[in-house]
Amino acid sequence: MGYELHVTRAAEYFESEEHPIALEEWLAYAERSPTLTQGGWIWWDEDRHPFYVFTCGGGSVVSLTWFEGAIEIKGHFDGDAYREFGGLAEDFQANLQGDDGERCTPNGVLPPIH
């Protein structure tokens, strides 16, 4: 899979600011996670935020960053998105959603709700 995934508490990832994962909450989680490593910095407008890297089971490396209330996962990986990132979504009591609105769940990929 080579597009973005979104960890969001909103029904739709583009509504993440309405039900946000707080930046401070994400940073605290990322810093204590043994599977995430800080990979550098990115700029959003005037603010600088760290991004983190994660090595997937197949060996590919993806980046994770916080943006407008959601955690954005970018990169190319093969395999089951939920197996790779479902635990992260569960830890935040959030949804794991793809760019096309599909939801990645323990029972497979579900179509968009709208």
PDB file of C-alpha atoms in Angstrom:
ATOM      1  CA  MET A   1       0.000   0.000   0.000  1.00  0.00           C
ATOM      2  CA  GLY A   2       1.566   3.298  -0.974  1.00  0.00           C
ATOM      3  CA  TYR A   3      -0.665   6.091   0.227  1.00  0.00           C
ATOM      4  CA  GLU A   4      -1.595   7.732   3.496  1.00  0.00           C
ATOM      5  CA  LEU A   5      -3.362   6.193   6.440  1.00  0.00           C
ATOM      6  CA  HIS A   6      -4.940   8.292   9.161  1.00  0.00           C
ATOM      7  CA  VAL A   7      -5.409   7.552  12.853  1.00  0.00           C
ATOM      8  CA  THR A   8      -8.364   9.708  13.826  1.00  0.00           C
ATOM      9  CA  ARG A   9     -11.054   9.940  16.452  1.00  0.00           C
ATOM     10  CA  ALA A  10     -13.433  11.495  13.931  1.00  0.00           C
ATOM     11  CA  ALA A  11     -15.841   9.552  11.726  1.00  0.00           C
ATOM     12  CA  GLU A  12     -13.950  10.896   8.696  1.00  0.00           C
ATOM     13  CA  TYR A  13     -10.244  11.715   8.808  1.00  0.00           C
ATOM     14  CA  PHE A  14     -10.780  15.135   7.225  1.00  0.00           C
ATOM     15  CA  GLU A  15     -12.890  16.042  10.308  1.00  0.00           C
ATOM     16  CA  SER A  16     -10.086  15.237  12.759  1.00  0.00           C
ATOM     17  CA  GLU A  17      -9.910  18.757  14.162  1.00  0.00           C
ATOM     18  CA  GLU A  18     -13.458  18.320  15.507  1.00  0.00           C
ATOM     19  CA  HIS A  19     -12.420  15.235  17.564  1.00  0.00           C
ATOM     20  CA  PRO A  20      -8.660  15.667  17.825  1.00  0.00           C
ATOM     21  CA  ILE A  21      -5.839  13.643  19.155  1.00  0.00           C
ATOM     22  CA  ALA A  22      -3.952  16.371  20.985  1.00  0.00           C
ATOM     23  CA  LEU A  23      -0.434  17.121  19.774  1.00  0.00           C
ATOM     24  CA  GLU A  24       0.912  16.734  23.318  1.00  0.00           C
ATOM     25  CA  GLU A  25      -0.811  13.345  23.633  1.00  0.00           C
ATOM     26  CA  TRP A  26       0.777  12.158  20.374  1.00  0.00           C
ATOM     27  CA  LEU A  27       4.254  13.417  21.267  1.00  0.00           C
ATOM     28  CA  ALA A  28       4.174  11.756  24.695  1.00  0.00           C
ATOM     29  CA  TYR A  29       3.067   8.476  23.112  1.00  0.00           C
ATOM     30  CA  ALA A  30       5.690   8.620  20.356  1.00  0.00           C
ATOM     31  CA  GLU A  31       8.529   9.419  22.762  1.00  0.00           C
ATOM     32  CA  ARG A  32       7.773   6.437  24.997  1.00  0.00           C
ATOM     33  CA  SER A  33       7.075   3.972  22.162  1.00  0.00           C
ATOM     34  CA  PRO A  34       9.838   1.389  21.660  1.00  0.00           C
ATOM     35  CA  THR A  35       8.809   0.945  17.992  1.00  0.00           C
ATOM     36  CA  LEU A  36       9.021   4.604  16.936  1.00  0.00           C
ATOM     37  CA  THR A  37      12.200   6.573  16.353  1.00  0.00           C
ATOM     38  CA  GLN A  38      12.353  10.307  15.782  1.00  0.00           C
ATOM     39  CA  GLY A  39      13.337  10.809  12.159  1.00  0.00           C
ATOM     40  CA  GLY A  40      13.654  14.583  11.988  1.00  0.00           C
ATOM     41  CA  TRP A  41      11.472  17.663  11.772  1.00  0.00           C
ATOM     42  CA  ILE A  42       8.798  19.031   9.466  1.00  0.00           C
ATOM     43  CA  TRP A  43       7.290  22.485   9.290  1.00  0.00           C
ATOM     44  CA  TRP A  44       3.537  23.185   9.340  1.00  0.00           C
ATOM     45  CA  ASP A  45       3.070  26.883   8.757  1.00  0.00           C
ATOM     46  CA  GLU A  46       5.167  28.553  11.474  1.00  0.00           C
ATOM     47  CA  ASP A  47       5.464  25.460  13.693  1.00  0.00           C
ATOM     48  CA  ARG A  48       8.091  22.742  13.662  1.00  0.00           C
ATOM     49  CA  HIS A  49       6.962  19.213  14.559  1.00  0.00           C
ATOM     50  CA  PRO A  50       8.945  16.001  14.849  1.00  0.00           C
ATOM     51  CA  PHE A  51       8.167  13.061  12.634  1.00  0.00           C
ATOM     52  CA  TYR A  52       8.747   9.480  13.631  1.00  0.00           C
ATOM     53  CA  VAL A  53       9.708   6.397  11.677  1.00  0.00           C
ATOM     54  CA  PHE A  54       8.409   2.864  12.043  1.00  0.00           C
ATOM     55  CA  THR A  55       9.769  -0.283  10.427  1.00  0.00           C
ATOM     56  CA  CYS A  56       6.954  -2.523   9.223  1.00  0.00           C
ATOM     57  CA  GLY A  57       7.007  -6.299   9.493  1.00  0.00           C
ATOM     58  CA  GLY A  58       8.116  -6.610   5.848  1.00  0.00           C
ATOM     59  CA  GLY A  59      11.056  -4.244   6.409  1.00  0.00           C
ATOM     60  CA  SER A  60       9.667  -1.100   4.780  1.00  0.00           C
ATOM     61  CA  VAL A  61       9.928   2.147   6.720  1.00  0.00           C
ATOM     62  CA  VAL A  62       7.042   4.623   7.051  1.00  0.00           C
ATOM     63  CA  SER A  63       6.808   8.032   8.664  1.00  0.00           C
ATOM     64  CA  LEU A  64       4.269   9.145  11.233  1.00  0.00           C
ATOM     65  CA  THR A  65       3.430  12.711  12.098  1.00  0.00           C
ATOM     66  CA  TRP A  66       0.653  14.692  13.724  1.00  0.00           C
ATOM     67  CA  PHE A  67      -1.424  17.007  11.544  1.00  0.00           C
ATOM     68  CA  GLU A  68      -4.636  18.857  12.442  1.00  0.00           C
ATOM     69  CA  GLY A  69      -5.751  16.406  15.115  1.00  0.00           C
ATOM     70  CA  ALA A  70      -4.811  13.137  13.399  1.00  0.00           C
ATOM     71  CA  ILE A  71      -1.737  10.957  13.130  1.00  0.00           C
ATOM     72  CA  GLU A  72      -0.692  10.653   9.491  1.00  0.00           C
ATOM     73  CA  ILE A  73       1.126   7.528   8.300  1.00  0.00           C
ATOM     74  CA  LYS A  74       2.975   7.893   4.993  1.00  0.00           C
ATOM     75  CA  GLY A  75       5.048   5.505   2.982  1.00  0.00           C
ATOM     76  CA  HIS A  76       4.957   2.269   1.097  1.00  0.00           C
ATOM     77  CA  PHE A  77       4.307  -0.996   2.879  1.00  0.00           C
ATOM     78  CA  ASP A  78       2.949  -4.389   1.953  1.00  0.00           C
ATOM     79  CA  GLY A  79       0.554  -6.354   4.038  1.00  0.00           C
ATOM     80  CA  ASP A  80      -2.334  -5.753   6.361  1.00  0.00           C
ATOM     81  CA  ALA A  81      -2.645  -2.124   7.490  1.00  0.00           C
ATOM     82  CA  TYR A  82      -4.536  -3.107  10.623  1.00  0.00           C
ATOM     83  CA  ARG A  83      -1.920  -5.652  11.648  1.00  0.00           C
ATOM     84  CA  GLU A  84       0.775  -2.984  11.282  1.00  0.00           C
ATOM     85  CA  PHE A  85      -1.067   0.022  12.775  1.00  0.00           C
ATOM     86  CA  GLY A  86      -4.234  -1.233  14.470  1.00  0.00           C
ATOM     87  CA  GLY A  87      -2.593  -1.260  17.886  1.00  0.00           C
ATOM     88  CA  LEU A  88      -1.674   2.387  17.472  1.00  0.00           C
ATOM     89  CA  ALA A  89      -5.269   3.265  16.608  1.00  0.00           C
ATOM     90  CA  GLU A  90      -6.571   1.229  19.544  1.00  0.00           C
ATOM     91  CA  ASP A  91      -4.150   2.939  21.933  1.00  0.00           C
ATOM     92  CA  PHE A  92      -5.725   6.286  20.968  1.00  0.00           C
ATOM     93  CA  GLN A  93      -9.279   4.897  20.894  1.00  0.00           C
ATOM     94  CA  ALA A  94      -9.353   5.969  17.272  1.00  0.00           C
ATOM     95  CA  ASN A  95     -10.097   4.737  13.755  1.00  0.00           C
ATOM     96  CA  LEU A  96      -7.571   3.660  11.160  1.00  0.00           C
ATOM     97  CA  GLN A  97      -8.734   5.086   7.859  1.00  0.00           C
ATOM     98  CA  GLY A  98      -7.298   5.193   4.349  1.00  0.00           C
ATOM     99  CA  ASP A  99      -7.309   8.097   1.901  1.00  0.00           C
ATOM    100  CA  ASP A 100     -10.408   6.765   0.171  1.00  0.00           C
ATOM    101  CA  GLY A 101     -12.418   6.643   3.414  1.00  0.00           C
ATOM    102  CA  GLU A 102     -12.079   2.900   3.920  1.00  0.00           C
ATOM    103  CA  ARG A 103     -11.656   1.664   7.479  1.00  0.00           C
ATOM    104  CA  CYS A 104      -9.015  -0.864   8.424  1.00  0.00           C
ATOM    105  CA  THR A 105     -10.354  -3.137  11.164  1.00  0.00           C
ATOM    106  CA  PRO A 106      -9.506  -6.490  12.766  1.00  0.00           C
ATOM    107  CA  ASN A 107     -12.196  -7.974  10.488  1.00  0.00           C
ATOM    108  CA  GLY A 108     -10.684  -6.586   7.287  1.00  0.00           C
ATOM    109  CA  VAL A 109     -11.125  -3.427   5.263  1.00  0.00           C
ATOM    110  CA  LEU A 110     -14.588  -1.870   5.398  1.00  0.00           C
ATOM    111  CA  PRO A 111     -15.916   0.513   2.732  1.00  0.00           C
ATOM    112  CA  PRO A 112     -16.426   4.221   3.439  1.00  0.00           C
ATOM    113  CA  ILE A 113     -19.533   5.037   5.469  1.00  0.00           C
ATOM    114  CA  HIS A 114     -20.557   7.902   3.169  1.00  0.00           C
TER     115      HIS A 114
END
